[in-house]
Coordinates of C-alpha atoms in Angstrom, one line a residue:
M1 CA -189.9 179.6 -96.8
D2 CA -186.6 177.9 -96.1
L3 CA -184.9 177.4 -99.5
I4 CA -182.2 174.7 -99.9
D5 CA -179.5 175.2 -102.6
T6 CA -179.8 171.7 -104.0
L7 CA -181.7 168.6 -103.0
V8 CA -180.0 165.3 -103.8
I9 CA -182.4 162.5 -103.7
G10 CA -180.7 159.2 -102.8
A11 CA -177.6 158.6 -100.7
G12 CA -176.0 155.7 -102.6
Q13 CA -172.9 156.0 -104.7
S14 CA -174.6 158.4 -107.1
G15 CA -176.0 160.7 -104.5
L16 CA -172.8 160.8 -102.5
A17 CA -170.8 161.6 -105.7
A18 CA -173.2 164.4 -106.6
A19 CA -172.9 165.9 -103.1
H20 CA -169.1 165.8 -103.4
A21 CA -169.2 167.5 -106.8
L22 CA -171.6 170.2 -105.6
R23 CA -169.5 170.9 -102.4
K24 CA -166.4 171.5 -104.6
R25 CA -168.4 174.2 -106.4
G26 CA -169.5 176.0 -103.3
I27 CA -173.0 174.5 -103.1
S28 CA -174.5 173.2 -99.9
P29 CA -176.6 170.2 -100.8
V30 CA -179.1 168.4 -98.7
V31 CA -179.0 164.7 -99.4
L32 CA -182.2 162.7 -98.7
E33 CA -182.1 158.9 -98.2
A34 CA -185.2 156.8 -97.8
G35 CA -183.3 154.1 -95.9
G36 CA -181.6 154.2 -92.6
A37 CA -178.0 154.6 -93.8
P38 CA -176.2 156.5 -96.6
T39 CA -175.2 153.3 -98.4
G40 CA -177.9 153.0 -101.0
A41 CA -179.1 149.6 -102.0
W42 CA -175.8 147.8 -101.3
P43 CA -176.8 146.2 -98.0
K44 CA -179.8 144.6 -99.8
Y45 CA -178.0 142.9 -102.6
Y46 CA -177.3 139.1 -102.4
R47 CA -174.7 138.3 -99.8
S48 CA -172.0 136.8 -102.0
L49 CA -172.1 139.7 -104.6
T50 CA -168.6 140.5 -105.7
L51 CA -167.6 143.5 -107.9
F52 CA -166.4 142.7 -111.4
S53 CA -164.1 145.7 -111.2
P54 CA -161.0 145.7 -108.9
A55 CA -160.8 148.1 -105.9
R56 CA -158.5 150.5 -107.8
H57 CA -161.4 151.0 -110.3
S58 CA -164.2 151.0 -107.6
A59 CA -163.8 154.3 -105.8
L60 CA -165.6 157.6 -105.6
P61 CA -163.8 160.9 -106.0
G62 CA -161.4 161.9 -103.2
M63 CA -161.3 158.6 -101.4
P64 CA -159.5 155.5 -102.7
F65 CA -161.0 152.1 -101.9
P66 CA -158.9 150.7 -99.0
G67 CA -156.9 147.5 -99.1
D68 CA -155.3 145.6 -102.0
P69 CA -156.1 147.6 -105.1
D70 CA -156.2 144.5 -107.3
R71 CA -158.8 142.6 -105.3
Y72 CA -162.5 142.4 -106.1
P73 CA -164.5 143.8 -103.2
H74 CA -167.5 142.0 -101.7
R75 CA -170.9 143.6 -101.1
D76 CA -170.2 144.3 -97.4
E77 CA -166.9 146.0 -98.2
V78 CA -168.7 148.3 -100.6
T79 CA -171.3 149.1 -98.0
D80 CA -168.6 149.9 -95.4
Y81 CA -166.8 152.1 -98.0
L82 CA -169.9 154.1 -98.8
A83 CA -170.6 154.6 -95.1
A84 CA -167.1 155.9 -94.5
Y85 CA -167.3 158.1 -97.5
A86 CA -170.5 159.7 -96.2
E87 CA -168.9 160.2 -92.8
R88 CA -166.1 162.2 -94.4
L89 CA -168.3 164.1 -96.7
D90 CA -169.2 167.7 -95.6
A91 CA -172.8 167.5 -96.5
D92 CA -176.2 167.5 -94.8
I93 CA -177.3 163.8 -95.2
R94 CA -180.8 163.0 -93.9
T95 CA -181.7 159.3 -93.6
G96 CA -185.3 158.1 -93.3
H97 CA -186.5 160.8 -95.8
H98 CA -188.6 159.1 -98.5
V99 CA -189.6 161.5 -101.3
R100 CA -193.0 160.8 -102.7
A101 CA -193.3 163.5 -105.3
V102 CA -191.4 166.5 -106.7
E103 CA -193.2 169.6 -108.1
H104 CA -191.8 172.7 -109.8
H105 CA -193.4 176.1 -109.7
H106 CA -191.9 179.5 -110.5
G107 CA -188.3 178.3 -110.5
I108 CA -188.6 176.4 -107.1
F109 CA -188.8 172.7 -106.6
T110 CA -190.9 171.3 -103.8
A111 CA -190.2 167.7 -102.5
H112 CA -193.2 166.1 -100.8
L113 CA -192.0 163.5 -98.2
A114 CA -193.8 160.4 -97.1
D115 CA -194.4 161.9 -93.6
G116 CA -196.1 164.9 -95.0
R117 CA -193.3 167.4 -94.8
R118 CA -192.2 169.5 -97.7
L119 CA -188.7 170.8 -98.6
H120 CA -188.0 173.6 -101.2
A121 CA -184.9 173.9 -103.3
R122 CA -183.5 175.8 -106.3
A123 CA -182.2 172.6 -107.9
V124 CA -182.7 168.8 -107.6
V125 CA -180.5 165.9 -108.4
A126 CA -182.2 162.5 -108.9
A127 CA -179.8 159.8 -107.8
T128 CA -182.1 157.0 -106.8
G129 CA -180.8 154.2 -109.0
G130 CA -183.1 151.3 -109.9
F131 CA -183.0 148.7 -107.1
T132 CA -186.5 149.6 -105.9
N133 CA -187.8 149.2 -109.5
P134 CA -186.8 145.7 -110.6
H135 CA -187.7 144.8 -114.2
R136 CA -190.1 141.9 -114.4
P137 CA -190.6 140.9 -118.0
A138 CA -193.9 139.5 -119.3
L139 CA -192.8 135.8 -119.7
P140 CA -195.3 133.3 -121.1
G141 CA -197.1 131.6 -118.2
L142 CA -195.4 133.5 -115.5
D143 CA -198.6 134.9 -114.0
G144 CA -200.0 131.4 -113.6
F145 CA -196.9 129.8 -112.2
T146 CA -197.7 128.6 -108.6
G147 CA -194.1 128.1 -107.5
T148 CA -191.8 130.7 -106.1
V149 CA -191.0 133.7 -108.3
L150 CA -188.2 136.1 -107.1
H151 CA -186.3 138.9 -108.7
A152 CA -182.6 139.0 -108.1
A153 CA -183.3 142.0 -105.9
D154 CA -185.1 139.6 -103.5
Y155 CA -182.4 136.8 -103.5
Q156 CA -180.0 136.7 -100.6
R157 CA -178.3 133.2 -100.3
P158 CA -178.6 129.7 -101.8
E159 CA -179.3 127.5 -98.8
P160 CA -183.1 128.0 -98.8
F161 CA -183.2 126.5 -102.3
A162 CA -181.4 123.2 -101.5
G163 CA -182.8 120.3 -103.5
Q164 CA -185.0 122.5 -105.7
R165 CA -185.3 122.8 -109.5
V166 CA -184.5 126.4 -110.2
L167 CA -184.6 128.5 -113.4
V168 CA -182.5 131.7 -113.5
V169 CA -183.8 134.0 -116.2
G170 CA -181.1 136.4 -117.6
G171 CA -177.7 136.4 -119.1
G172 CA -175.8 139.1 -117.2
N173 CA -173.2 139.1 -114.5
S174 CA -175.7 138.8 -111.6
A175 CA -177.6 136.0 -113.3
V176 CA -174.6 133.8 -113.8
Q177 CA -173.1 134.6 -110.4
I178 CA -176.3 133.7 -108.7
A179 CA -176.9 130.6 -110.8
A180 CA -173.3 129.3 -110.2
E181 CA -173.8 129.8 -106.4
L182 CA -177.2 128.1 -106.4
A183 CA -175.8 125.1 -108.4
E184 CA -173.9 124.0 -105.3
F185 CA -177.3 123.4 -103.6
A186 CA -179.9 122.9 -106.3
R187 CA -180.4 121.8 -110.0
V188 CA -180.2 125.1 -111.9
T189 CA -180.6 126.3 -115.4
V190 CA -179.7 129.7 -116.8
T191 CA -182.2 130.5 -119.6
T192 CA -181.8 133.4 -122.1
R193 CA -183.3 134.6 -125.3
G194 CA -180.0 134.9 -127.0
K195 CA -176.5 133.5 -126.6
L196 CA -174.7 133.6 -123.2
R197 CA -171.8 135.9 -123.9
F198 CA -168.6 136.0 -121.9
A199 CA -165.6 138.3 -121.9
P200 CA -162.3 137.5 -120.2
Q201 CA -161.8 139.2 -116.8
R202 CA -158.1 139.6 -117.3
P203 CA -157.1 139.8 -121.0
L204 CA -153.3 139.8 -121.4
G205 CA -152.9 139.6 -117.7
R206 CA -154.5 142.9 -116.8
D207 CA -158.0 143.4 -115.6
L208 CA -160.5 144.4 -118.3
H209 CA -161.2 147.7 -116.6
F210 CA -157.5 148.6 -117.1
W211 CA -158.0 148.3 -120.8
Y212 CA -161.3 150.2 -120.6
T213 CA -159.3 153.0 -119.1
V214 CA -156.3 153.1 -121.3
T215 CA -158.4 152.9 -124.5
G216 CA -160.8 155.6 -123.4
L217 CA -163.8 153.2 -123.8
D218 CA -164.8 153.7 -120.2
T219 CA -165.4 157.4 -120.6
A220 CA -166.3 157.7 -124.3
P221 CA -169.5 159.9 -124.4
I222 CA -171.6 157.6 -126.6
G223 CA -174.6 157.2 -124.3
R224 CA -176.6 159.7 -126.2
L225 CA -176.0 157.9 -129.4
L226 CA -177.5 154.6 -128.2
T227 CA -181.1 154.0 -128.9
H228 CA -180.7 150.4 -127.7
P229 CA -177.8 150.1 -125.3
P230 CA -175.7 146.9 -125.8
T231 CA -175.9 144.1 -123.3
V232 CA -172.7 143.8 -121.3
P233 CA -171.2 140.3 -121.4
V234 CA -170.4 138.2 -118.3
L235 CA -166.9 138.9 -117.1
D236 CA -165.2 135.6 -116.4
T237 CA -161.9 134.2 -115.3
G238 CA -163.0 130.9 -116.7
R239 CA -164.8 129.8 -113.6
Y240 CA -168.3 130.4 -115.0
R241 CA -167.7 128.9 -118.5
T242 CA -166.3 125.8 -116.8
A243 CA -169.3 125.5 -114.5
I244 CA -171.8 125.8 -117.4
A245 CA -169.8 123.3 -119.5
A246 CA -170.1 120.9 -116.6
G247 CA -173.9 121.5 -116.3
R248 CA -173.7 123.2 -112.9
P249 CA -175.6 125.3 -113.9
D250 CA -176.6 124.4 -117.4
H251 CA -177.7 126.9 -120.1
R252 CA -180.8 126.6 -122.3
P253 CA -182.7 128.8 -124.7
M254 CA -185.7 130.6 -123.2
F255 CA -188.6 128.3 -122.4
T256 CA -191.8 128.5 -124.5
A257 CA -194.1 128.7 -121.5
L258 CA -194.5 128.1 -117.8
G259 CA -197.3 126.0 -116.4
A260 CA -198.7 126.0 -112.9
D261 CA -195.7 124.0 -111.6
H262 CA -193.6 123.1 -114.7
V263 CA -191.7 124.5 -117.6
N264 CA -192.1 123.7 -121.3
W265 CA -188.9 123.9 -123.3
S266 CA -188.5 124.8 -127.0
D267 CA -187.5 121.2 -127.8
G268 CA -190.9 120.0 -126.5
A269 CA -189.6 118.6 -123.2
G270 CA -191.3 119.6 -120.0
E271 CA -190.3 119.2 -116.3
H272 CA -191.3 120.3 -112.8
V273 CA -189.9 123.6 -111.5
D274 CA -189.9 124.9 -108.0
T275 CA -188.5 128.4 -108.3
V276 CA -187.9 131.1 -111.0
I277 CA -185.4 133.8 -110.3
L278 CA -185.6 136.9 -112.6
A279 CA -182.1 138.3 -113.0
T280 CA -183.6 140.7 -115.6
G281 CA -182.2 144.1 -114.4
Y282 CA -183.8 147.3 -113.2
R283 CA -185.4 150.4 -114.5
P284 CA -184.9 153.9 -113.1
A285 CA -186.8 154.4 -109.8
L286 CA -188.1 157.9 -110.7
D287 CA -191.8 157.7 -110.0
Y288 CA -191.5 160.7 -107.8
L289 CA -190.9 162.8 -110.9
A290 CA -194.1 161.7 -112.6
G291 CA -195.6 165.1 -112.2
L292 CA -192.8 167.0 -114.0
D293 CA -193.3 165.5 -117.5
V294 CA -189.7 164.5 -117.8
L295 CA -190.3 160.7 -118.1
D296 CA -191.1 158.8 -121.3
A297 CA -193.7 156.0 -121.5
Q298 CA -191.2 153.4 -120.1
G299 CA -190.3 155.6 -117.1
H300 CA -186.9 156.7 -118.5
P301 CA -186.0 160.3 -118.1
R302 CA -185.5 162.7 -121.0
H303 CA -182.1 164.3 -120.5
N304 CA -178.9 165.4 -122.2
G305 CA -175.9 164.1 -120.4
G306 CA -177.8 164.0 -117.2
L307 CA -179.5 167.5 -117.5
A308 CA -183.2 167.9 -118.0
A309 CA -184.0 170.6 -120.5
D310 CA -187.2 171.4 -118.6
P311 CA -187.5 172.2 -115.8
P312 CA -184.1 173.9 -115.5
G313 CA -182.3 172.9 -112.4
L314 CA -183.2 169.2 -112.6
A315 CA -180.4 166.7 -113.1
F316 CA -179.6 163.0 -112.9
V317 CA -176.7 160.9 -111.8
G318 CA -176.3 157.1 -112.0
L319 CA -178.4 156.3 -115.0
E320 CA -177.3 153.4 -117.3
W321 CA -175.4 154.9 -120.2
Q322 CA -176.2 158.4 -119.0
R323 CA -173.1 159.5 -120.8
S324 CA -170.7 156.5 -121.0
L325 CA -170.2 152.8 -120.3
S326 CA -169.3 153.5 -116.7
S327 CA -172.1 156.0 -115.9
A328 CA -174.0 153.7 -113.6
S329 CA -170.9 152.2 -111.9
I330 CA -169.2 153.3 -108.7
R331 CA -166.1 154.2 -110.8
G332 CA -168.1 156.3 -113.2
V333 CA -170.7 158.3 -111.2
G334 CA -168.1 160.8 -110.0
R335 CA -167.3 161.9 -113.5
D336 CA -171.0 162.4 -114.4
A337 CA -171.6 164.1 -111.1
A338 CA -168.9 166.6 -111.8
R339 CA -170.4 167.4 -115.2
I340 CA -173.9 168.1 -114.0
A341 CA -172.6 170.0 -110.9
R342 CA -171.1 172.7 -113.1
P343 CA -174.4 174.1 -114.7
L344 CA -176.4 173.4 -111.5
S345 CA -174.0 175.4 -109.4
A346 CA -174.1 178.3 -111.9
L347 CA -177.9 178.3 -111.7
V348 CA -177.9 178.3 -107.9
L349 CA -175.3 180.9 -107.6
N350 CA -177.0 183.2 -110.1
A351 CA -180.3 182.8 -108.1
R352 CA -178.5 183.7 -104.9
K353 CA -177.3 186.9 -106.6
E354 CA -180.7 187.9 -107.8
I355 CA -182.2 187.6 -104.4
G356 CA -179.2 189.3 -102.7

């Protein structure tokens, strides 16, 4: 049986960061990517997506983001950066390898691939993010709505929605960014259960991520203390608040129900709706670990700072609030990867000694 030191499942920002951290500790990882390139989900996000962190705060370990460090990179720039990072990374990256299930027996992990092959490893890092597992909340009447329902994961550009009445459900950065873009072509409402909260993008003339860094908030290990992680406000230079104040898009409290082709608002009014876009986030895409008894009823992994207690040798990178505010971001995955690489490498090196 060919035995791999460590399998890293996913070749987006989290998987590449994990491979880098393991290589620094003398471990030879094999990185498996279901898609055709080591760029994760970035090529699939909507075309106009712009990072809310500047380039200087948007890099993986060992390779600065190129160009003006104070600019806010676009989707395709991030995709190109990850491809270049993978090219420089001394790791065995295998694209087109979709992992269906992972088993663990007698200290060895077995990954079952979609094409029927099996790979065996001493350790596994799950770094698959959540793009393939979009969260679709149970909204009243949604199942009976006969118009178009999309998740933000399916949205690409605004032109196909020209002239439509569109609802964007959600109050995060993506929801507001998509809604503002759509409002140039359609009549758009952002609808949320609570208030729409904003934070200044550049308080006191410096980007918010500068203040996150100097205050230590970006790296504070508070993830394990949060039973209900806070909602991050929309980062705004003033553009989005101005657009909403002008009604392009407008903001309304969550509707009471959807009908077949209309919406009922809490004030009793109703109107025709063509499209509902759910900008309601994602859940960890970890169904391939279902047989290991490491997921709770909601599909979230049980872990301590990214390490599973059982089975030993299983770790995670890229989870929301895995350890800190920045854990699921391109700027933060490297720190978490370095932390899980230390115990994983010790486990692998000890196993090598025992065999040798």
